[in-house]
């Protein structure tokens, strides 16, 4: 298994800490909401269906959290690797870190370091997503997407019961804008809580589905978000299968099971293969 060095865990700046705190709190509250309120309401007695829902829900929750923490905990810099003192073709000098940064590495002002094959800075994990943690980020987003869709399915009966059977304008405000309904005193605390959870799951399912498909699309094209945003040519597009391996490791088809499944990355995040078969070192010889 690829050896990873843990970096400082707690997010550095205020916005990141707020986003991280909200995400973690909402994840735990939502997990408990489905497990202890919705599932027992759907299945008051213990049965096979209830057991399956509880096991599947736990699997989704554990995989979301563990992938999330792995994405946060892995050192995304070049670490102890000695970078060359001569500026090679495709490399650039970072005046802040005072070293030669490899191709595809970008300096992040929030993380205060050069990140290998930097994709973007994620405020929810409070750090950059790059070469070493893209796998865990993609899986965390994927599980958030499946989890939100699944929660919508579980909440459907409950939401319909409130919306259709007991419908009035107060309930509508509580569902569409729970905070407004609660502030105006239109809903009780419990109704506010239930409406907030159902509303958050619906928004989250749209948001995370879009985010997951966007990142998967870029991974299959062999491009980072940074390269896509800046209109770079897809010189690292090696075909969808090799692109998947570059992002998720050689055992890309197993990574969904758990972040503990070893899936070594073919590259080191410093030297990259190009579509034309050249390494950056050879470019100058053309
Ligand atoms: Zn730097
Ligand atoms: Zn960053």
CSV table of N, CA and C in Angstrom, one decimal, residues 19-165:
chain,number,residue,atom,x,y,z
A,19,UNK,N,-17.2,25.5,7.5
A,19,UNK,CA,-17.7,24.5,6.5
A,19,UNK,C,-17.5,23.1,7.0
A,20,UNK,N,-16.3,22.8,7.6
A,20,UNK,CA,-16.0,21.5,8.1
A,20,UNK,C,-16.9,21.1,9.3
A,21,UNK,N,-17.1,22.1,10.2
A,21,UNK,CA,-17.9,21.9,11.4
A,21,UNK,C,-19.3,21.6,11.0
A,22,UNK,N,-19.9,22.4,10.1
A,22,UNK,CA,-21.3,22.2,9.6
A,22,UNK,C,-21.4,20.8,9.0
A,23,UNK,N,-20.5,20.5,8.1
A,23,UNK,CA,-20.6,19.2,7.4
A,23,UNK,C,-20.6,18.0,8.4
A,24,UNK,N,-19.6,18.0,9.3
A,24,UNK,CA,-19.5,16.9,10.3
A,24,UNK,C,-20.8,16.8,11.1
A,25,UNK,N,-21.2,18.0,11.6
A,25,UNK,CA,-22.4,18.0,12.5
A,25,UNK,C,-23.6,17.5,11.8
A,26,UNK,N,-23.8,18.0,10.5
A,26,UNK,CA,-25.0,17.6,9.7
A,26,UNK,C,-24.9,16.1,9.4
A,27,UNK,N,-23.7,15.6,9.1
A,27,UNK,CA,-23.6,14.2,8.8
A,27,UNK,C,-24.0,13.3,10.0
A,28,UNK,N,-23.5,13.7,11.1
A,28,UNK,CA,-23.9,12.9,12.3
A,28,UNK,C,-25.4,13.0,12.7
A,29,UNK,N,-25.9,14.2,12.6
A,29,UNK,CA,-27.3,14.4,12.9
A,29,UNK,C,-28.2,13.7,11.9
A,30,UNK,N,-27.8,13.8,10.6
A,30,UNK,CA,-28.6,13.1,9.6
A,30,UNK,C,-28.6,11.6,9.7
A,31,UNK,N,-27.4,11.1,10.0
A,31,UNK,CA,-27.2,9.7,10.2
A,31,UNK,C,-28.1,9.2,11.4
A,32,UNK,N,-28.1,9.9,12.5
A,32,UNK,CA,-29.0,9.5,13.7
A,32,UNK,C,-30.4,9.7,13.3
A,33,UNK,N,-30.8,10.8,12.6
A,33,UNK,CA,-32.2,11.0,12.2
A,33,UNK,C,-32.8,9.8,11.4
A,34,UNK,N,-32.0,9.3,10.4
A,34,UNK,CA,-32.5,8.2,9.6
A,34,UNK,C,-32.5,6.9,10.5
A,35,UNK,N,-31.5,6.7,11.3
A,35,UNK,CA,-31.3,5.5,12.0
A,35,UNK,C,-32.3,5.4,13.2
A,36,UNK,N,-32.6,6.5,13.9
A,36,UNK,CA,-33.4,6.4,15.1
A,36,UNK,C,-34.8,7.0,15.0
A,37,UNK,N,-35.1,7.7,13.9
A,37,UNK,CA,-36.4,8.3,13.7
A,37,UNK,C,-37.1,7.7,12.5
A,38,UNK,N,-36.5,7.8,11.3
A,38,UNK,CA,-37.2,7.4,10.1
A,38,UNK,C,-37.3,5.9,9.9
A,39,UNK,N,-36.2,5.2,10.1
A,39,UNK,CA,-36.3,3.7,9.9
A,39,UNK,C,-37.2,3.0,10.9
A,40,UNK,N,-37.1,3.4,12.2
A,40,UNK,CA,-38.1,2.8,13.2
A,40,UNK,C,-39.5,3.2,12.9
A,41,UNK,N,-39.7,4.4,12.3
A,41,UNK,CA,-41.1,4.8,11.9
A,41,UNK,C,-41.6,3.9,10.7
A,42,UNK,N,-40.7,3.7,9.8
A,42,UNK,CA,-41.1,2.8,8.6
A,42,UNK,C,-41.3,1.4,9.0
A,43,UNK,N,-40.4,0.9,9.9
A,43,UNK,CA,-40.5,-0.5,10.4
A,43,UNK,C,-40.5,-0.6,11.9
A,44,UNK,N,-41.7,-0.5,12.6
A,44,UNK,CA,-41.7,-0.4,14.0
A,44,UNK,C,-41.2,-1.7,14.6
A,45,UNK,N,-41.4,-2.9,13.9
A,45,UNK,CA,-40.9,-4.2,14.5
A,45,UNK,C,-39.6,-4.6,13.7
A,46,UNK,N,-38.8,-5.4,14.4
A,46,UNK,CA,-37.5,-5.8,13.8
A,46,UNK,C,-37.9,-6.9,12.7
A,47,UNK,N,-37.4,-6.6,11.5
A,47,UNK,CA,-37.7,-7.6,10.4
A,47,UNK,C,-36.5,-7.5,9.5
A,48,UNK,N,-36.4,-8.4,8.4
A,48,UNK,CA,-35.3,-8.4,7.5
A,48,UNK,C,-35.1,-7.1,6.8
A,49,UNK,N,-36.2,-6.5,6.4
A,49,UNK,CA,-36.1,-5.2,5.6
A,49,UNK,C,-35.4,-4.1,6.5
A,50,UNK,N,-35.9,-4.1,7.8
A,50,UNK,CA,-35.3,-3.1,8.7
A,50,UNK,C,-33.8,-3.3,8.9
A,51,UNK,N,-33.4,-4.6,9.1
A,51,UNK,CA,-32.0,-4.9,9.3
A,51,UNK,C,-31.2,-4.5,8.1
A,52,UNK,N,-31.7,-4.8,6.9
A,52,UNK,CA,-31.0,-4.5,5.6
A,52,UNK,C,-30.8,-3.0,5.5
A,53,UNK,N,-31.9,-2.2,5.8
A,53,UNK,CA,-31.7,-0.7,5.8
A,53,UNK,C,-30.7,-0.2,6.8
A,54,UNK,N,-30.7,-0.8,8.0
A,54,UNK,CA,-29.8,-0.4,9.0
A,54,UNK,C,-28.3,-0.7,8.6
A,55,UNK,N,-28.1,-1.9,8.0
A,55,UNK,CA,-26.8,-2.3,7.6
A,55,UNK,C,-26.3,-1.4,6.5
A,56,UNK,N,-27.2,-1.2,5.5
A,56,UNK,CA,-26.8,-0.4,4.3
A,56,UNK,C,-26.5,1.0,4.7
A,57,UNK,N,-27.4,1.6,5.6
A,57,UNK,CA,-27.2,2.9,6.1
A,57,UNK,C,-25.8,3.1,6.8
A,58,UNK,N,-25.5,2.1,7.6
A,58,UNK,CA,-24.2,2.1,8.4
A,58,UNK,C,-23.0,2.0,7.4
A,59,UNK,N,-23.2,1.2,6.4
A,59,UNK,CA,-22.1,1.1,5.4
A,59,UNK,C,-21.9,2.4,4.7
A,60,UNK,N,-22.9,3.1,4.3
A,60,UNK,CA,-22.8,4.4,3.6
A,60,UNK,C,-22.2,5.4,4.6
A,61,UNK,N,-22.6,5.4,5.8
A,61,UNK,CA,-22.1,6.4,6.8
A,61,UNK,C,-20.6,6.2,7.1
A,62,UNK,N,-20.3,4.9,7.3
A,62,UNK,CA,-18.9,4.6,7.7
A,62,UNK,C,-17.9,5.0,6.5
A,63,UNK,N,-18.4,4.6,5.3
A,63,UNK,CA,-17.5,4.9,4.1
A,63,UNK,C,-17.4,6.4,3.8
A,64,UNK,N,-18.5,7.1,4.1
A,64,UNK,CA,-18.4,8.6,3.8
A,64,UNK,C,-17.4,9.2,4.8
A,65,UNK,N,-17.6,8.9,6.1
A,65,UNK,CA,-16.7,9.5,7.1
A,65,UNK,C,-15.2,9.1,6.9
A,66,UNK,N,-15.0,7.8,6.7
A,66,UNK,CA,-13.6,7.3,6.6
A,66,UNK,C,-12.9,7.9,5.4
A,67,UNK,N,-13.6,7.9,4.2
A,67,UNK,CA,-13.0,8.5,3.0
A,67,UNK,C,-12.7,10.0,3.2
A,68,UNK,N,-13.7,10.7,3.9
A,68,UNK,CA,-13.6,12.1,4.2
A,68,UNK,C,-12.3,12.4,5.1
A,69,UNK,N,-12.1,11.6,6.1
A,69,UNK,CA,-11.0,11.7,7.0
A,69,UNK,C,-9.7,11.4,6.3
A,70,UNK,N,-9.7,10.4,5.4
A,70,UNK,CA,-8.5,10.1,4.7
A,70,UNK,C,-8.1,11.2,3.8
A,71,UNK,N,-9.1,11.8,3.1
A,71,UNK,CA,-8.9,13.0,2.2
A,71,UNK,C,-8.2,14.1,3.0
A,72,UNK,N,-8.6,14.2,4.3
A,72,UNK,CA,-8.1,15.3,5.1
A,72,UNK,C,-6.7,15.0,5.7
A,73,UNK,N,-6.5,13.7,6.0
A,73,UNK,CA,-5.3,13.4,6.7
A,73,UNK,C,-4.0,13.2,5.9
A,74,UNK,N,-4.2,13.0,4.6
A,74,UNK,CA,-3.0,12.7,3.8
A,74,UNK,C,-2.2,13.9,3.4
A,75,UNK,N,-0.9,13.8,3.5
A,75,UNK,CA,0.0,14.9,3.1
A,75,UNK,C,0.0,15.0,1.5
A,76,UNK,N,-0.4,16.1,1.0
A,76,UNK,CA,-0.6,16.3,-0.4
A,76,UNK,C,0.6,17.0,-1.1
A,77,UNK,N,1.7,17.2,-0.3
A,77,UNK,CA,2.9,17.9,-0.8
A,77,UNK,C,3.9,16.8,-1.3
A,78,UNK,N,5.0,17.3,-1.7
A,78,UNK,CA,6.1,16.3,-2.1
A,78,UNK,C,6.8,15.7,-0.9
A,79,UNK,N,6.4,16.2,0.3
A,79,UNK,CA,7.0,15.6,1.5
A,79,UNK,C,8.5,15.6,1.6
A,80,UNK,N,9.1,14.5,1.9
A,80,UNK,CA,10.5,14.5,2.1
A,80,UNK,C,11.3,14.2,0.8
A,81,UNK,N,10.5,14.1,-0.4
A,81,UNK,CA,11.2,13.9,-1.7
A,81,UNK,C,12.1,15.1,-2.0
A,82,UNK,N,13.3,14.8,-2.4
A,82,UNK,CA,14.2,15.9,-2.7
A,82,UNK,C,13.9,16.4,-4.2
A,83,UNK,N,13.5,17.6,-4.3
A,83,UNK,CA,13.1,18.2,-5.6
A,83,UNK,C,14.4,18.7,-6.3
A,84,UNK,N,14.5,18.6,-7.6
A,84,UNK,CA,15.8,19.0,-8.3
A,84,UNK,C,16.1,20.5,-8.1
A,85,UNK,N,17.3,20.9,-8.0
A,85,UNK,CA,17.7,22.3,-7.8
A,85,UNK,C,17.7,23.0,-9.1
A,86,UNK,N,17.7,22.2,-10.3
A,86,UNK,CA,17.7,22.9,-11.6
A,86,UNK,C,16.3,22.9,-12.1
A,87,UNK,N,15.9,24.0,-12.7
A,87,UNK,CA,14.6,24.1,-13.2
A,87,UNK,C,14.4,23.4,-14.5
A,88,UNK,N,13.7,22.3,-14.5
A,88,UNK,CA,13.5,21.4,-15.6
A,88,UNK,C,12.3,21.9,-16.5
A,89,UNK,N,12.3,21.5,-17.8
A,89,UNK,CA,11.1,21.9,-18.6
A,89,UNK,C,9.8,21.5,-18.0
A,90,UNK,N,8.9,22.4,-18.0
A,90,UNK,CA,7.6,22.1,-17.4
A,90,UNK,C,7.5,22.5,-15.9
A,91,UNK,N,8.6,22.6,-15.3
A,91,UNK,CA,8.6,22.9,-13.8
A,91,UNK,C,8.6,24.4,-13.6
A,92,UNK,N,8.2,24.9,-12.4
A,92,UNK,CA,8.3,26.3,-12.2
A,92,UNK,C,8.8,26.6,-10.7
A,93,UNK,N,9.4,27.7,-10.6
A,93,UNK,CA,9.9,28.0,-9.2
A,93,UNK,C,8.8,28.7,-8.4
A,94,UNK,N,8.6,28.2,-7.2
A,94,UNK,CA,7.6,28.8,-6.3
A,94,UNK,C,8.4,29.7,-5.3
A,95,UNK,N,8.1,31.0,-5.4
A,95,UNK,CA,8.8,31.9,-4.6
A,95,UNK,C,8.5,31.9,-3.1
A,96,UNK,N,7.3,31.3,-2.8
A,96,UNK,CA,6.8,31.2,-1.4
A,96,UNK,C,7.5,30.0,-0.7
A,97,UNK,N,7.4,28.8,-1.4
A,97,UNK,CA,8.0,27.6,-0.8
A,97,UNK,C,9.6,27.6,-1.1
A,98,UNK,N,10.0,28.4,-2.0
A,98,UNK,CA,11.4,28.5,-2.4
A,98,UNK,C,12.0,27.1,-2.9
A,99,UNK,N,11.2,26.5,-3.8
A,99,UNK,CA,11.7,25.3,-4.4
A,99,UNK,C,11.1,25.2,-5.8
A,100,UNK,N,11.7,24.3,-6.6
A,100,UNK,CA,11.2,24.0,-8.0
A,100,UNK,C,10.0,23.1,-7.8
A,101,UNK,N,8.9,23.6,-8.3
A,101,UNK,CA,7.6,22.8,-8.2
A,101,UNK,C,7.4,22.0,-9.5
A,102,UNK,N,7.1,20.7,-9.4
A,102,UNK,CA,6.9,19.9,-10.6
A,102,UNK,C,5.7,20.3,-11.4
A,103,UNK,N,5.6,19.8,-12.7
A,103,UNK,CA,4.5,20.1,-13.5
A,103,UNK,C,3.2,19.7,-12.8
A,104,UNK,N,2.1,20.4,-13.0
A,104,UNK,CA,0.8,20.1,-12.4
A,104,UNK,C,0.7,20.5,-10.9
A,105,UNK,N,1.8,20.8,-10.3
A,105,UNK,CA,1.7,21.3,-8.9
A,105,UNK,C,1.4,22.7,-8.9
A,106,UNK,N,0.5,23.1,-7.9
A,106,UNK,CA,0.1,24.6,-7.8
A,106,UNK,C,0.2,25.0,-6.4
A,107,UNK,N,0.7,26.2,-6.1
A,107,UNK,CA,0.8,26.7,-4.7
A,107,UNK,C,-0.6,27.0,-4.2
A,108,UNK,N,-1.0,26.6,-3.0
A,108,UNK,CA,-2.3,27.0,-2.4
A,108,UNK,C,-2.0,28.0,-1.3
A,109,UNK,N,-2.7,29.1,-1.4
A,109,UNK,CA,-2.5,30.2,-0.4
A,109,UNK,C,-3.2,29.8,1.0
A,110,UNK,N,-4.2,29.0,0.9
A,110,UNK,CA,-4.9,28.5,2.2
A,110,UNK,C,-4.0,27.5,2.9
A,111,UNK,N,-3.5,26.5,2.1
A,111,UNK,CA,-2.7,25.4,2.7
A,111,UNK,C,-1.3,25.9,2.9
A,112,UNK,N,-0.9,27.0,2.3
A,112,UNK,CA,0.5,27.5,2.4
A,112,UNK,C,1.5,26.5,2.0
A,113,UNK,N,1.3,25.8,0.8
A,113,UNK,CA,2.3,24.9,0.3
A,113,UNK,C,2.0,24.6,-1.2
A,114,UNK,N,2.9,24.0,-1.8
A,114,UNK,CA,2.7,23.6,-3.2
A,114,UNK,C,2.1,22.2,-3.2
A,115,UNK,N,1.0,22.0,-3.8
A,115,UNK,CA,0.2,20.7,-3.8
A,115,UNK,C,0.5,20.0,-5.1
A,116,UNK,N,0.9,18.7,-5.0
A,116,UNK,CA,1.2,17.9,-6.2
A,116,UNK,C,-0.1,17.6,-7.0
A,117,UNK,N,-0.1,17.8,-8.3
A,117,UNK,CA,-1.2,17.6,-9.2
A,117,UNK,C,-2.5,18.2,-8.5
A,118,UNK,N,-2.4,19.5,-8.2
A,118,UNK,CA,-3.5,20.1,-7.4
A,118,UNK,C,-4.8,20.2,-8.2
A,119,UNK,N,-5.8,19.7,-7.6
A,119,UNK,CA,-7.1,19.8,-8.3
A,119,UNK,C,-7.9,21.1,-7.9
A,120,UNK,N,-8.1,21.2,-6.6
A,120,UNK,CA,-8.8,22.4,-6.1
A,120,UNK,C,-8.6,22.4,-4.5
A,121,UNK,N,-8.9,23.6,-3.9
A,121,UNK,CA,-9.0,23.6,-2.5
A,121,UNK,C,-10.4,23.4,-2.0
A,122,UNK,N,-10.6,22.4,-1.2
A,122,UNK,CA,-12.0,22.0,-0.7
A,122,UNK,C,-12.2,22.6,0.6
A,123,UNK,N,-13.3,23.5,0.8
A,123,UNK,CA,-13.5,24.1,2.1
A,123,UNK,C,-14.1,23.1,3.1
A,124,UNK,N,-14.8,22.1,2.6
A,124,UNK,CA,-15.4,21.1,3.6
A,124,UNK,C,-14.4,20.2,4.3
A,125,UNK,N,-13.3,19.9,3.6
A,125,UNK,CA,-12.2,19.2,4.2
A,125,UNK,C,-11.1,20.1,4.7
A,126,UNK,N,-11.2,21.4,4.3
A,126,UNK,CA,-10.2,22.4,4.8
A,126,UNK,C,-8.8,22.2,4.2
A,127,UNK,N,-8.7,21.5,3.1
A,127,UNK,CA,-7.4,21.3,2.5
A,127,UNK,C,-7.5,21.1,1.0
A,128,UNK,N,-6.3,21.0,0.3
A,128,UNK,CA,-6.3,20.8,-1.1
A,128,UNK,C,-6.6,19.4,-1.5
A,129,UNK,N,-7.2,19.2,-2.6
A,129,UNK,CA,-7.3,17.9,-3.2
A,129,UNK,C,-6.3,17.8,-4.3
A,130,UNK,N,-5.5,16.7,-4.3
A,130,UNK,CA,-4.5,16.6,-5.3
A,130,UNK,C,-4.2,15.2,-5.6
A,131,UNK,N,-2.9,14.9,-6.0
A,131,UNK,CA,-2.5,13.6,-6.5
A,131,UNK,C,-2.8,12.5,-5.5
A,132,UNK,N,-2.4,12.7,-4.2
A,132,UNK,CA,-2.5,11.6,-3.2
A,132,UNK,C,-3.9,11.4,-2.6
A,133,UNK,N,-4.7,12.4,-2.6
A,133,UNK,CA,-6.0,12.2,-1.9
A,133,UNK,C,-7.3,12.3,-2.8
A,134,UNK,N,-7.1,12.4,-4.1
A,134,UNK,CA,-8.2,12.5,-5.0
A,134,UNK,C,-9.2,11.3,-4.9
A,135,UNK,N,-8.6,10.1,-4.7
A,135,UNK,CA,-9.4,8.9,-4.6
A,135,UNK,C,-10.4,9.1,-3.5
A,136,UNK,N,-9.9,9.5,-2.3
A,136,UNK,CA,-10.7,9.5,-1.1
A,136,UNK,C,-11.7,10.6,-1.2
A,137,UNK,N,-11.3,11.7,-1.8
A,137,UNK,CA,-12.3,12.9,-2.0
A,137,UNK,C,-13.4,12.4,-2.9
A,138,UNK,N,-13.1,11.8,-4.1
A,138,UNK,CA,-14.1,11.4,-5.0
A,138,UNK,C,-15.1,10.4,-4.4
A,139,UNK,N,-14.5,9.4,-3.6
A,139,UNK,CA,-15.4,8.4,-2.9
A,139,UNK,C,-16.2,9.1,-1.9
A,140,UNK,N,-15.7,10.0,-1.1
A,140,UNK,CA,-16.5,10.7,-0.1
A,140,UNK,C,-17.7,11.4,-0.7
A,141,UNK,N,-17.4,12.1,-1.9
A,141,UNK,CA,-18.5,12.8,-2.6
A,141,UNK,C,-19.5,11.8,-3.1
A,142,UNK,N,-19.0,10.7,-3.7
A,142,UNK,CA,-19.8,9.7,-4.2
A,142,UNK,C,-20.7,9.1,-3.2
A,143,UNK,N,-20.2,8.8,-2.0
A,143,UNK,CA,-21.0,8.3,-0.9
A,143,UNK,C,-22.0,9.3,-0.3
A,144,UNK,N,-21.6,10.6,-0.3
A,144,UNK,CA,-22.5,11.6,0.1
A,144,UNK,C,-23.7,11.7,-0.9
A,145,UNK,N,-23.4,11.5,-2.1
A,145,UNK,CA,-24.4,11.6,-3.2
A,145,UNK,C,-25.4,10.4,-3.0
A,146,UNK,N,-24.9,9.2,-2.9
A,146,UNK,CA,-25.7,8.0,-2.7
A,146,UNK,C,-26.5,8.1,-1.4
A,147,UNK,N,-25.8,8.5,-0.3
A,147,UNK,CA,-26.4,8.7,1.0
A,147,UNK,C,-27.6,9.7,1.0
A,148,UNK,N,-27.4,10.8,0.3
A,148,UNK,CA,-28.5,11.8,0.2
A,148,UNK,C,-29.7,11.3,-0.6
A,149,UNK,N,-29.4,10.6,-1.7
A,149,UNK,CA,-30.5,10.0,-2.5
A,149,UNK,C,-31.2,8.9,-1.7
A,150,UNK,N,-30.5,8.1,-1.0
A,150,UNK,CA,-31.1,7.1,-0.2
A,150,UNK,C,-31.9,7.7,0.9
A,151,UNK,N,-31.4,8.8,1.6
A,151,UNK,CA,-32.2,9.4,2.6
A,151,UNK,C,-33.5,10.0,2.1
A,152,UNK,N,-33.4,10.6,0.8
A,152,UNK,CA,-34.6,11.1,0.2
A,152,UNK,C,-35.6,10.0,0.0
A,153,UNK,N,-35.2,8.8,-0.4
A,153,UNK,CA,-36.1,7.7,-0.6
A,153,UNK,C,-36.7,7.3,0.8
A,154,UNK,N,-35.9,7.2,1.8
A,154,UNK,CA,-36.4,6.9,3.1
A,154,UNK,C,-37.4,7.9,3.7
A,155,UNK,N,-37.1,9.2,3.4
A,155,UNK,CA,-37.9,10.3,3.9
A,155,UNK,C,-39.2,10.5,3.2
A,156,UNK,N,-39.3,9.9,2.0
A,156,UNK,CA,-40.4,10.2,1.1
A,156,UNK,C,-41.8,10.1,1.7
A,157,UNK,N,-42.0,9.0,2.4
A,157,UNK,CA,-43.3,8.7,3.0
A,157,UNK,C,-43.6,9.8,4.1
A,158,UNK,N,-42.5,10.1,4.9
A,158,UNK,CA,-42.7,11.0,6.0
A,158,UNK,C,-43.0,12.4,5.4
A,159,UNK,N,-42.2,12.8,4.4
A,159,UNK,CA,-42.4,14.1,3.8
A,159,UNK,C,-43.8,14.2,3.1
A,160,UNK,N,-44.2,13.2,2.4
A,160,UNK,CA,-45.5,13.2,1.7
A,160,UNK,C,-46.6,13.2,2.8
A,161,UNK,N,-46.4,12.5,3.9
A,161,UNK,CA,-47.4,12.6,5.0
A,161,UNK,C,-47.7,14.0,5.5
A,162,UNK,N,-46.5,14.7,5.7
A,162,UNK,CA,-46.6,16.1,6.1
A,162,UNK,C,-47.2,17.0,5.1
A,163,UNK,N,-46.7,16.8,3.8
A,163,UNK,CA,-47.1,17.7,2.7
A,163,UNK,C,-48.5,17.5,2.2
A,164,UNK,N,-48.9,16.2,2.0
A,164,UNK,CA,-50.2,15.9,1.4
A,164,UNK,C,-51.3,15.8,2.5
A,165,UNK,N,-51.1,14.9,3.5
A,165,UNK,CA,-52.2,14.6,4.4
A,165,UNK,C,-52.5,15.8,5.3
